[in-house]
Short mmCIF file of C-alpha atoms in Angstrom, two decimals:
data_model
loop_
_atom_site.label_atom_id
_atom_site.label_comp_id
_atom_site.label_asym_id
_atom_site.label_seq_id
_atom_site.Cartn_x
_atom_site.Cartn_y
_atom_site.Cartn_z
CA MET H 1 -26.23 -58.97 88.30
CA LEU H 2 -23.04 -58.69 86.25
CA LYS H 3 -24.83 -56.54 83.69
CA GLN H 4 -25.93 -54.14 86.43
CA ILE H 5 -22.35 -54.00 87.75
CA ASP H 6 -21.05 -53.29 84.26
CA ASP H 7 -23.60 -50.51 83.75
CA ILE H 8 -22.36 -48.82 86.94
CA LEU H 9 -18.69 -49.33 86.06
CA ASN H 10 -19.20 -47.82 82.61
CA ARG H 11 -20.15 -44.51 84.22
CA ILE H 12 -16.85 -44.26 86.11
CA THR H 13 -13.41 -43.74 84.62
CA MET H 14 -10.78 -46.33 85.44
CA TYR H 15 -8.62 -43.89 87.40
CA ARG H 16 -11.55 -42.57 89.41
CA LEU H 17 -12.61 -46.13 90.27
CA ILE H 18 -9.12 -46.87 91.55
CA VAL H 19 -9.18 -43.75 93.75
CA TYR H 20 -12.55 -44.83 95.21
CA TYR H 21 -11.23 -48.36 95.79
CA LEU H 22 -8.09 -47.23 97.57
CA ALA H 23 -10.06 -44.75 99.68
CA ALA H 24 -12.46 -47.55 100.67
CA LEU H 25 -9.52 -49.72 101.71
CA LEU H 26 -8.09 -46.97 103.88
CA LEU H 27 -11.48 -46.29 105.45
CA THR H 28 -11.76 -50.01 106.21
CA ALA H 29 -8.28 -49.92 107.71
CA LEU H 30 -9.21 -47.00 109.96
CA ILE H 31 -12.23 -48.90 111.28
CA LEU H 32 -10.12 -52.01 111.86
CA CYS H 33 -7.50 -49.92 113.66
CA TYR H 34 -10.19 -48.47 115.92
CA LEU H 35 -11.49 -52.01 116.62
CA LYS H 36 -7.91 -53.17 117.40
CA ARG H 37 -7.96 -55.65 114.52
CA LEU H 38 -4.99 -53.87 112.96
CA PRO H 39 -1.98 -52.93 115.12
CA PHE H 40 -1.90 -49.23 114.19
CA ASP H 41 -3.12 -46.05 115.78
CA PRO H 42 -5.92 -44.54 113.63
CA LEU H 43 -4.38 -41.06 113.98
CA ASP H 44 -1.01 -42.35 112.81
CA LEU H 45 -2.67 -43.85 109.74
CA LEU H 46 -4.56 -40.62 108.99
CA PHE H 47 -1.37 -38.58 109.33
CA THR H 48 0.54 -40.93 107.02
CA VAL H 49 -2.17 -40.74 104.36
CA ALA H 50 -2.45 -36.95 104.51
CA PHE H 51 1.32 -36.46 104.52
CA LEU H 52 1.89 -38.75 101.52
CA ILE H 53 -0.91 -37.07 99.55
CA ALA H 54 0.68 -33.66 100.20
CA VAL H 55 4.18 -34.86 99.22
CA CYS H 56 3.01 -36.64 96.06
CA TRP H 57 0.74 -33.80 94.94
CA LEU H 58 3.42 -31.15 95.45
CA THR H 59 6.15 -33.18 93.76
CA ASN H 60 3.92 -34.08 90.83
CA THR H 61 2.90 -30.44 90.36
CA ILE H 62 6.51 -29.22 90.40
CA PHE H 63 7.69 -31.83 87.89
CA ALA H 64 4.69 -31.33 85.61
CA ARG H 65 5.37 -27.59 85.42
CA THR H 66 9.11 -28.15 84.97
CA PHE H 67 8.56 -30.59 82.10
CA ARG H 68 5.61 -28.56 80.76
CA VAL H 69 3.12 -31.40 80.66
CA PRO H 70 -0.42 -31.62 82.10
CA ALA H 71 -0.41 -32.66 85.75
CA ASN H 72 -2.37 -35.85 86.37
CA VAL H 73 -3.74 -35.13 89.83
CA GLU H 74 -5.49 -38.50 90.03
CA SER H 75 -2.16 -40.20 89.40
CA ALA H 76 -0.60 -38.41 92.38
CA TYR H 77 -3.52 -39.38 94.61
CA ILE H 78 -3.38 -43.01 93.49
CA SER H 79 0.36 -43.27 94.16
CA ALA H 80 -0.03 -41.65 97.58
CA LEU H 81 -2.88 -43.94 98.62
CA ILE H 82 -1.05 -47.07 97.45
CA LEU H 83 2.05 -46.00 99.38
CA ALA H 84 -0.09 -45.49 102.49
CA LEU H 85 -1.39 -49.05 102.12
CA ILE H 86 2.01 -50.71 101.75
CA ILE H 87 4.18 -48.68 104.18
CA ASP H 88 3.89 -49.37 107.91
CA PRO H 89 2.08 -46.30 109.35
CA SER H 90 3.38 -46.82 112.91
CA LYS H 91 4.93 -43.70 114.46
CA PRO H 92 5.00 -41.62 111.25
CA SER H 93 6.59 -38.65 113.04
CA SER H 94 9.76 -40.69 113.43
CA GLN H 95 9.96 -41.54 109.73
CA LEU H 96 9.05 -38.28 108.03
CA TRP H 97 12.21 -38.32 105.89
CA PHE H 98 11.33 -41.81 104.72
CA LEU H 99 7.82 -40.72 103.74
CA ILE H 100 9.19 -37.66 101.93
CA TRP H 101 11.82 -39.73 100.17
CA VAL H 102 9.42 -42.44 99.01
CA GLY H 103 6.76 -39.93 97.85
CA VAL H 104 9.25 -37.81 95.91
CA LEU H 105 10.82 -40.89 94.32
CA ALA H 106 7.46 -42.24 93.18
CA MET H 107 6.47 -38.99 91.47
CA ALA H 108 9.91 -38.10 90.11
CA SER H 109 10.34 -41.52 88.47
CA LYS H 110 7.44 -40.75 86.12
CA TYR H 111 9.35 -37.83 84.65
CA ILE H 112 13.03 -38.71 85.09
CA LEU H 113 13.04 -42.46 84.41
CA ALA H 114 11.13 -41.95 81.18
CA ILE H 115 12.13 -42.34 77.55
CA LYS H 116 10.21 -40.31 74.97
CA ARG H 117 7.87 -39.16 77.75
CA LYS H 118 6.95 -42.77 78.67
CA HIS H 119 7.90 -43.88 82.17
CA ILE H 120 9.40 -47.33 82.47
CA PHE H 121 8.69 -48.55 85.99
CA ASN H 122 5.69 -48.70 88.27
CA PRO H 123 6.40 -45.57 90.35
CA VAL H 124 5.31 -46.99 93.70
CA ALA H 125 7.27 -50.22 93.26
CA LEU H 126 10.37 -48.32 92.20
CA ALA H 127 10.14 -45.96 95.16
CA VAL H 128 9.93 -48.68 97.81
CA ALA H 129 12.62 -50.76 96.09
CA VAL H 130 15.05 -47.82 96.06
CA THR H 131 14.39 -46.93 99.69
CA ALA H 132 14.97 -50.55 100.71
CA LEU H 133 18.37 -50.49 98.99
CA THR H 134 19.46 -46.99 100.06
CA ILE H 135 18.10 -46.37 103.56
CA ASN H 136 17.08 -49.90 104.53
CA GLN H 137 13.40 -49.03 104.94
CA SER H 138 11.01 -51.10 102.91
CA ALA H 139 7.33 -51.76 102.33
CA THR H 140 5.39 -54.21 104.47
CA TRP H 141 2.38 -54.43 102.11
CA TRP H 142 0.11 -54.54 105.15
CA GLY H 143 -2.97 -53.21 103.35
CA GLY H 144 -3.55 -56.36 101.28
CA THR H 145 -3.54 -58.99 104.00
CA GLY H 146 -5.65 -60.62 106.71
CA TRP H 147 -8.64 -58.61 107.86
CA MET H 148 -8.41 -56.35 104.80
CA LEU H 149 -8.82 -59.22 102.34
CA PRO H 150 -12.64 -59.17 101.86
CA VAL H 151 -12.66 -55.51 100.80
CA VAL H 152 -9.46 -56.02 98.78
CA ALA H 153 -11.07 -58.90 96.89
CA ILE H 154 -14.41 -57.18 96.21
CA GLY H 155 -12.81 -53.95 95.01
CA GLY H 156 -10.16 -55.86 93.10
CA PHE H 157 -12.87 -57.75 91.23
CA LEU H 158 -14.43 -54.43 90.17
CA ILE H 159 -11.08 -53.08 88.97
CA VAL H 160 -10.33 -56.20 86.93
CA ARG H 161 -13.89 -56.26 85.57
CA LYS H 162 -13.65 -52.60 84.57
CA THR H 163 -10.30 -52.98 82.81
CA GLN H 164 -11.08 -56.47 81.43
CA ARG H 165 -7.73 -57.80 82.61
CA GLU H 166 -9.05 -61.19 83.69
CA LYS H 167 -6.57 -63.11 81.52
CA LEU H 168 -3.65 -61.13 82.93
CA VAL H 169 -4.69 -61.81 86.55
CA ILE H 170 -5.40 -65.49 85.84
CA ALA H 171 -1.95 -65.89 84.24
CA PHE H 172 -0.41 -64.31 87.35
CA ALA H 173 -2.41 -66.56 89.71
CA VAL H 174 -1.56 -69.73 87.79
CA ALA H 175 2.14 -68.82 87.77
CA VAL H 176 2.11 -68.14 91.52
CA LEU H 177 0.44 -71.52 92.06
CA VAL H 178 3.02 -73.26 89.89
CA GLY H 179 5.80 -71.50 91.78
CA ILE H 180 4.42 -72.54 95.17
CA VAL H 181 3.84 -76.15 94.16
CA GLY H 182 7.24 -76.37 92.48
CA ALA H 183 9.04 -74.91 95.49
CA GLY H 184 7.07 -77.22 97.80
CA LEU H 185 7.99 -80.34 95.86
CA LEU H 186 11.66 -79.38 95.77
CA SER H 187 11.98 -78.43 99.44
CA SER H 188 9.29 -80.58 101.12
CA VAL H 189 7.36 -77.50 102.26
CA ASP H 190 3.70 -77.88 103.28
CA ILE H 191 2.09 -76.80 99.99
CA PHE H 192 -1.39 -76.33 101.48
CA ASN H 193 -0.05 -74.04 104.20
CA ALA H 194 2.02 -72.12 101.63
CA LEU H 195 -1.11 -71.57 99.51
CA LYS H 196 -3.05 -70.38 102.55
CA GLN H 197 -0.32 -67.93 103.48
CA THR H 198 -0.15 -66.63 99.92
CA VAL H 199 -3.88 -65.91 99.70
CA ILE H 200 -4.49 -64.63 103.23
CA ASP H 201 -1.17 -63.47 104.66
CA SER H 202 0.44 -61.99 101.54
CA PRO H 203 -0.60 -59.04 99.37
CA ALA H 204 -1.17 -61.29 96.34
CA VAL H 205 -4.75 -60.18 95.61
CA PHE H 206 -4.04 -56.48 96.15
CA PHE H 207 -0.85 -56.75 94.11
CA ALA H 208 -2.58 -58.51 91.19
CA CYS H 209 -5.52 -56.10 91.00
CA ILE H 210 -3.73 -52.79 91.54
CA ILE H 211 0.01 -53.07 90.88
CA LEU H 212 0.05 -55.70 88.11
CA THR H 213 -2.79 -54.07 86.14
CA GLU H 214 -1.28 -50.56 86.06
CA PRO H 215 -1.88 -49.70 82.37
CA LEU H 216 1.13 -47.49 81.67
CA THR H 217 3.71 -50.16 82.51
CA MET H 218 2.07 -53.26 81.04
CA PRO H 219 2.48 -54.61 77.49
CA PRO H 220 0.04 -53.45 74.78
CA THR H 221 -1.58 -56.72 73.64
CA ASN H 222 -3.35 -59.66 75.28
CA ARG H 223 -0.71 -62.23 74.36
CA LEU H 224 2.12 -60.16 75.77
CA GLN H 225 0.07 -59.33 78.87
CA ILE H 226 -0.41 -63.03 79.59
CA ILE H 227 3.35 -63.60 79.31
CA TYR H 228 3.92 -60.57 81.52
CA GLY H 229 1.46 -61.78 84.17
CA ALA H 230 2.94 -65.28 84.22
CA GLY H 231 6.51 -63.98 84.51
CA VAL H 232 5.67 -61.62 87.36
CA GLY H 233 3.71 -64.42 89.07
CA LEU H 234 6.69 -66.77 89.05
CA LEU H 235 8.91 -64.07 90.55
CA PHE H 236 6.21 -63.18 93.11
CA ALA H 237 5.82 -66.76 94.40
CA PRO H 238 6.78 -66.84 98.13
CA GLY H 239 10.13 -68.27 99.02
CA LEU H 240 11.77 -67.64 95.66
CA HIS H 241 15.37 -66.58 96.18
CA PHE H 242 18.84 -66.72 94.70
CA ALA H 243 21.32 -67.74 97.41
CA THR H 244 20.65 -65.20 100.19
CA PHE H 245 18.85 -62.73 97.91
CA TYR H 246 15.07 -62.94 98.29
CA LEU H 247 12.69 -61.40 95.79
CA THR H 248 10.00 -59.00 97.00
CA PRO H 249 6.71 -57.97 95.33
CA GLU H 250 8.23 -54.68 94.19
CA LEU H 251 11.22 -56.41 92.58
CA ALA H 252 8.90 -58.86 90.82
CA ILE H 253 6.89 -56.07 89.21
CA LEU H 254 9.99 -54.05 88.28
CA ALA H 255 11.36 -57.08 86.42
CA GLY H 256 8.03 -57.34 84.63
CA ASN H 257 8.15 -53.63 83.79
CA LEU H 258 11.51 -54.13 82.08
CA PHE H 259 10.02 -56.88 79.92
CA SER H 260 7.03 -54.67 79.16
CA TYR H 261 9.23 -51.78 78.12
CA LEU H 262 11.23 -53.96 75.74
CA VAL H 263 8.14 -55.24 73.93
CA SER H 264 5.98 -52.07 74.03
CA PRO H 265 5.81 -48.95 71.85
CA LYS H 266 8.03 -46.25 73.38
CA THR H 267 6.29 -43.16 72.05
CA ARG H 268 4.58 -40.41 74.04
CA LEU H 269 3.72 -37.39 71.90
CA MET H 270 3.01 -33.74 72.60
CA LEU H 271 0.62 -32.81 69.78
CA ARG H 272 -0.74 -29.49 68.55
CA LEU H 273 -4.13 -29.34 66.86
CA LYS H 274 -3.96 -28.83 63.10
CA ASP H 275 -7.65 -28.83 62.29
CA LYS H 276 -11.07 -29.53 63.77
CA VAL H 277 -13.74 -30.70 61.32
CA ARG H 278 -17.42 -31.09 62.10
CA LEU H 279 -18.53 -34.44 60.73
CA ALA H 280 -22.05 -34.53 62.17
CA PRO H 281 -24.14 -32.31 64.46
CA ASP H 282 -22.42 -33.71 67.56
CA THR H 283 -19.28 -35.35 66.10
CA TYR H 284 -15.92 -33.81 65.23
CA ASP H 285 -12.67 -34.95 63.67
CA PHE H 286 -9.59 -33.71 65.55
CA ILE H 287 -6.53 -33.76 63.30
CA PHE H 288 -2.99 -33.52 64.65
CA THR H 289 0.37 -33.42 62.87
CA PRO H 290 2.97 -35.35 64.89
CA THR H 291 6.59 -34.21 64.91
CA GLN H 292 7.61 -37.83 64.33
CA LYS H 293 6.00 -40.72 62.50
CA LEU H 294 3.96 -42.94 64.81
CA ALA H 295 4.10 -46.66 64.09
CA PHE H 296 0.82 -48.34 64.98
CA ALA H 297 -1.59 -50.99 63.75
CA PRO H 298 -4.95 -49.87 62.34
CA GLY H 299 -7.56 -50.10 65.11
CA GLN H 300 -5.30 -49.41 68.09
CA TYR H 301 -6.01 -46.78 70.77
CA MET H 302 -4.00 -44.28 72.82
CA GLU H 303 -4.42 -42.45 76.10
CA TRP H 304 -4.96 -38.70 75.60
CA THR H 305 -4.17 -36.26 78.40
CA LEU H 306 -5.64 -32.77 78.08
CA GLY H 307 -4.69 -30.26 80.75
CA HIS H 308 -7.52 -27.90 81.64
CA LYS H 309 -8.70 -25.81 84.55
CA HIS H 310 -11.05 -27.27 87.12
CA PRO H 311 -11.36 -30.84 85.80
CA ASP H 312 -14.47 -32.62 87.02
CA ASN H 313 -14.57 -36.02 88.68
CA ARG H 314 -13.76 -37.75 85.37
CA GLY H 315 -10.26 -36.22 85.29
CA ASN H 316 -8.06 -35.06 82.43
CA ARG H 317 -7.37 -38.36 80.65
CA ARG H 318 -9.35 -40.33 78.06
CA TYR H 319 -8.77 -43.28 75.74
CA PHE H 320 -9.59 -42.77 72.06
CA THR H 321 -9.13 -45.13 69.13
CA LEU H 322 -7.11 -43.66 66.28
CA ALA H 323 -9.35 -43.02 63.28
CA SER H 324 -6.34 -42.40 61.03
CA SER H 325 -4.39 -44.99 59.08
CA PRO H 326 -0.64 -45.58 59.60
CA THR H 327 -0.28 -44.55 55.97
CA GLU H 328 -1.45 -40.99 56.72
CA ASN H 329 0.80 -38.18 57.92
CA THR H 330 -1.70 -36.96 60.51
CA LEU H 331 -3.29 -38.47 63.61
CA ARG H 332 -7.06 -38.30 63.56
CA LEU H 333 -9.62 -38.70 66.35
CA GLY H 334 -13.35 -38.95 65.81
CA VAL H 335 -15.10 -37.75 68.96
CA LYS H 336 -18.81 -37.59 69.80
CA PHE H 337 -20.07 -34.91 72.19
CA TYR H 338 -23.16 -35.01 74.38
CA PRO H 339 -25.30 -32.22 75.85
CA GLU H 340 -23.97 -32.89 79.35
CA SER H 341 -20.32 -33.35 78.42
CA SER H 342 -17.52 -33.67 80.94
CA SER H 343 -15.04 -30.85 81.59
CA TYR H 344 -12.57 -32.82 79.43
CA LYS H 345 -14.93 -32.95 76.44
CA LYS H 346 -15.84 -29.26 76.85
CA SER H 347 -12.15 -28.31 76.86
CA MET H 348 -11.52 -30.55 73.88
CA LEU H 349 -14.32 -28.94 71.89
CA ALA H 350 -12.81 -25.53 72.68
CA MET H 351 -9.37 -26.51 71.31
CA ASP H 352 -7.81 -24.31 68.63
CA ARG H 353 -4.57 -24.40 66.65
CA HIS H 354 -2.59 -23.26 69.68
CA SER H 355 -3.93 -26.07 71.87
CA GLU H 356 -1.76 -29.03 72.85
CA ILE H 357 -2.59 -32.54 74.01
CA VAL H 358 -0.40 -35.44 75.16
CA ALA H 359 -0.86 -38.85 73.53
CA GLY H 360 0.72 -42.04 74.84
CA GLN H 361 0.19 -45.65 75.85
CA LEU H 362 -0.44 -47.03 72.36
CA ALA H 363 -2.15 -50.41 72.77
CA GLY H 364 -4.96 -52.69 71.65
CA ASP H 365 -5.68 -56.01 69.91
CA PHE H 366 -8.59 -54.76 67.82
CA THR H 367 -6.57 -55.06 64.63
CA LEU H 368 -6.79 -56.80 61.26
CA PRO H 369 -6.00 -60.53 61.22
CA ASP H 370 -2.71 -61.64 59.72
CA ASP H 371 -4.48 -63.95 57.26
CA PRO H 372 -5.67 -61.79 54.31
CA LYS H 373 -8.07 -64.59 53.26
CA GLN H 374 -10.05 -64.39 56.50
CA LYS H 375 -13.56 -63.11 55.78
CA LEU H 376 -14.51 -60.18 58.03
CA VAL H 377 -17.71 -58.60 59.29
CA PHE H 378 -17.45 -55.18 60.93
CA ILE H 379 -20.38 -54.01 63.10
CA ALA H 380 -20.28 -50.36 64.21
CA GLY H 381 -22.63 -48.23 66.23
CA GLY H 382 -22.25 -44.44 66.29
CA ILE H 383 -18.70 -43.24 66.88
CA GLY H 384 -17.62 -46.88 67.16
CA ILE H 385 -16.90 -46.51 63.44
CA THR H 386 -13.47 -44.95 64.13
CA PRO H 387 -11.34 -48.15 64.21
CA PHE H 388 -13.00 -49.31 60.99
CA ARG H 389 -12.15 -46.03 59.30
CA SER H 390 -8.53 -46.67 60.31
CA MET H 391 -8.51 -50.24 58.97
CA ILE H 392 -10.35 -49.55 55.72
CA LYS H 393 -8.27 -46.46 54.93
CA TYR H 394 -5.14 -48.56 55.49
CA LEU H 395 -6.38 -51.27 53.12
CA LEU H 396 -7.22 -48.60 50.53
CA ASP H 397 -3.81 -46.95 50.74
CA THR H 398 -1.96 -50.27 50.54
CA ASP H 399 -4.31 -51.61 47.82
CA GLN H 400 -5.26 -54.73 49.78
CA LYS H 401 -8.46 -56.49 48.81
CA ARG H 402 -10.18 -58.34 51.65
CA SER H 403 -13.66 -59.80 52.01
CA ILE H 404 -15.34 -57.29 54.37
CA VAL H 405 -18.97 -56.53 55.14
CA LEU H 406 -19.52 -53.38 57.19
CA PHE H 407 -22.77 -52.93 59.14
CA TYR H 408 -23.04 -49.33 60.29
CA ALA H 409 -25.90 -48.20 62.53
CA ALA H 410 -26.78 -44.62 63.48
CA ARG H 411 -29.89 -42.91 64.77
CA THR H 412 -30.28 -40.43 61.89
CA PRO H 413 -28.76 -40.06 58.38
CA GLY H 414 -26.72 -37.04 59.48
CA GLU H 415 -24.84 -39.11 62.05
CA PHE H 416 -23.07 -41.34 59.52
CA VAL H 417 -19.45 -40.25 59.14
CA TYR H 418 -16.43 -41.16 56.98
CA GLN H 419 -18.73 -42.19 54.14
CA ASP H 420 -16.25 -40.88 51.56
CA VAL H 421 -13.69 -43.46 52.68
CA PHE H 422 -16.21 -46.30 52.61
CA GLN H 423 -17.58 -45.34 49.20
CA LYS H 424 -14.08 -45.33 47.76
CA ALA H 425 -13.38 -48.70 49.40
CA GLU H 426 -16.54 -50.14 47.81
CA GLN H 427 -15.18 -49.20 44.39
CA LYS H 428 -11.52 -50.11 44.87
CA ILE H 429 -11.31 -53.05 47.28
CA GLY H 430 -14.82 -54.53 47.23
CA LEU H 431 -16.08 -53.38 50.62
CA LYS H 432 -19.79 -54.06 51.17
CA THR H 433 -21.46 -51.45 53.39
CA ILE H 434 -24.91 -51.73 54.95
CA TYR H 435 -26.19 -48.52 56.55
CA THR H 436 -29.15 -48.81 58.91
CA LEU H 437 -31.19 -46.16 60.74
CA THR H 438 -32.21 -47.07 64.28
CA ASP H 439 -34.74 -44.19 64.41
CA ALA H 440 -37.40 -44.95 61.78
CA THR H 441 -38.93 -41.48 62.15
CA SER H 442 -35.70 -39.92 60.80
CA ARG H 443 -35.90 -41.79 57.50
CA PRO H 444 -35.86 -39.36 54.54
CA PRO H 445 -37.90 -40.14 51.39
CA ASP H 446 -34.79 -40.92 49.34
CA TRP H 447 -33.19 -43.24 51.93
CA LEU H 448 -31.77 -46.38 50.25
CA GLY H 449 -30.33 -48.06 53.32
CA ARG H 450 -31.92 -50.23 55.99
CA VAL H 451 -34.19 -49.16 58.84
CA GLY H 452 -34.11 -50.77 62.27
CA TYR H 453 -31.52 -52.38 64.47
CA ILE H 454 -28.92 -54.80 63.23
CA ASN H 455 -30.22 -58.26 64.18
CA LYS H 456 -29.53 -61.87 63.40
CA GLN H 457 -32.00 -61.90 60.50
CA LEU H 458 -30.17 -59.05 58.80
CA ILE H 459 -26.79 -60.71 59.39
CA LYS H 460 -27.97 -64.04 57.99
CA ARG H 461 -29.48 -62.32 54.94
CA GLU H 462 -26.45 -60.17 54.11
CA VAL H 463 -23.73 -62.64 55.16
CA PRO H 464 -24.93 -66.19 54.33
CA ASP H 465 -21.54 -67.69 55.22
CA TYR H 466 -21.37 -65.80 58.53
CA LYS H 467 -20.02 -68.85 60.43
CA ALA H 468 -16.84 -68.64 58.37
CA CYS H 469 -16.31 -64.97 59.25
CA ALA H 470 -14.50 -63.12 61.99
CA PHE H 471 -16.73 -60.47 63.59
CA TYR H 472 -15.44 -57.12 64.88
CA LEU H 473 -17.76 -55.15 67.20
CA SER H 474 -17.31 -51.49 68.10
CA GLY H 475 -19.66 -49.00 69.68
CA PRO H 476 -21.46 -48.27 72.96
CA ASN H 477 -20.88 -50.95 75.57
CA ALA H 478 -24.55 -52.00 75.73
CA MET H 479 -24.64 -52.41 71.94
CA VAL H 480 -21.44 -54.45 71.84
CA THR H 481 -22.62 -56.73 74.65
CA ALA H 482 -25.96 -57.31 72.92
CA PHE H 483 -24.31 -58.13 69.59
CA GLU H 484 -21.89 -60.53 71.19
CA GLU H 485 -24.83 -62.44 72.66
CA THR H 486 -26.63 -62.37 69.28
CA LEU H 487 -23.62 -63.79 67.47
CA LEU H 488 -23.14 -66.53 70.05
CA ASN H 489 -26.80 -67.48 69.64
CA LEU H 490 -26.22 -67.65 65.88
CA GLY H 491 -23.51 -70.22 66.46
CA VAL H 492 -20.51 -67.96 65.84
CA ALA H 493 -17.52 -69.25 67.80
CA ARG H 494 -16.44 -66.98 70.65
CA GLU H 495 -12.89 -66.92 69.31
CA HIS H 496 -14.25 -65.43 66.07
CA ILE H 497 -15.64 -62.37 67.88
CA LYS H 498 -13.43 -59.36 68.59
CA ILE H 499 -14.57 -56.47 70.75
CA ASP H 500 -13.12 -52.97 70.64
CA PHE H 501 -12.13 -52.30 74.22
CA PHE H 502 -9.85 -49.92 76.02
CA PRO H 503 -9.54 -49.20 79.75
CA GLY H 504 -11.38 -46.30 81.30
CA PHE H 505 -14.24 -46.59 78.80
CA ALA H 506 -16.41 -44.08 80.67
#
C-alpha cells in the first residue's frame, strides 16, 4: 500500500501536492459549512478565498517584476489558501482592509525581509503576527481543528511522506507532549484533557504538516531539523506564556525561523548559463559561473527556479543535486531529459548564454562522512551519479584517499557520464568502479564491464567486507527503494545506508 502511495506521490511535485491538499481542505470546509458543521456562510468562505488569491497573486507579480526574479505562482496560491484556512472568513466584506493587509504582507515579506535573496520568515506566519500587533486582528487557525481533522490528517500524512520529514514532525510532536505534561505537572492541569484539546481543538496537525515543514525556512540538515522541530514544539505547547504574554502558533514558528536562519546557508544566486555540454543522448551538463563563491558540501542539492512562459502543472521550480565540487569555480548540473519532458525541462534545454536561473535553498545530508577511514560503497543509477561526481572530484582536488567502491548502472554504454573523473580517481586515489549494463542487448563486443542489474551477489563478490561499509544510494526512487531492501536483507545496518533525497522529487 505504501509503495503504491509513493509511486503516486513521485509523479507530483511537492508544491503541486500542497496546492491540491489545501484545495481539498477548503472544499471540505465548504461542504461542512453547507451542512452547518462549521459556523461560516459558504459564500463568505468562497469570497475570502477568491479575494486572498487575487491579492497574493497581484502582490507577488508586482514584487517579482520589481526585483526582476521569476514569479512563483504556486507560492502565491499556497500562501493565499493557507491564509484562507487560518483567518476567520465571517463577514469578509467588513474586513477587506485586513485581508488586503495580510495578503500584501505575506507576499512582500518574501522580497523585503530577505538577505541575499533568501527570505527569513514563514510569510503567512509573519503576516498574521504583524496584523495581530498592528491592527489587533489575528488568525484563528480554524481550518485545522474539529470536523476538519480527518482530512487534515490524511493530507498531512501525504505531505510528510512526500517530503520525508517524519523525523521533524515526530520531534515537534514529542516536544509538544513534553510541554503539555510539564505544564500539567506544574499547574495541576488535567493532562489528558489538555492532550485531547491539542489534537482535536488546536491546529497542531495542520501546523506540523504545512507550516513547520515549509522548506525555505527550515534548517538544511536532519540533525538541525530535529532541533528546530523540538524547539518550535515546546513554544507551540498550549498554555505556554511569559507573565501575561501568551505565545501563538505564528510566534512559535517565527522563533524557529530565526534559529533556522542563523544555522542555514544564506545564499540565493542569480546565475547565467556559461556552457551546456551534451554528455549522453539525453543528458546534459549545465555549467554556471557564480558571481560569488558558494560554500557547500559535496553531494548537497539546491532549489532551481526557472521563469518561463506557460508553465505546466509541475511549475517553475526543481531540486537538483550539484554535480560540481566546492573546489571548482563553476556550478554544474547534470540533467536527464525525457521524450515527454515538462515545460520546465523544455525551457531548460532551450537555455543559452543569455539565460538566467535562480538557485537557492542549499541543503542535504547526502555528504561524505567525517571519518576518512570509513569504507564507502556508492551505488548510482542513471543521472543519480551527480552527487558522486561532486564527492569524487572533491577528493581528487584535495588529494584525499578513501576506500570507495562505485557501482554505476545504466541502460546502454552511451549513458555513462563523468567517466573522465572516475578514471582519474582510479589512478590517483584508488577508486574502484564497476560499470554494469542493465540492457544486455546494448552490450558492444568490446564491453569489459558487467551486464545485468546490481544485486546482492555482485555486491558480495566485489565488496567482501560490505558489512563494514557505509552505503550511499542515488538514482530513480524505485531503484533506491529496491537497493535499500536488498542491503537490509544482506544484513547491512539501516544506519549505514544513506539515500539521496530532496523534496519535490517529481
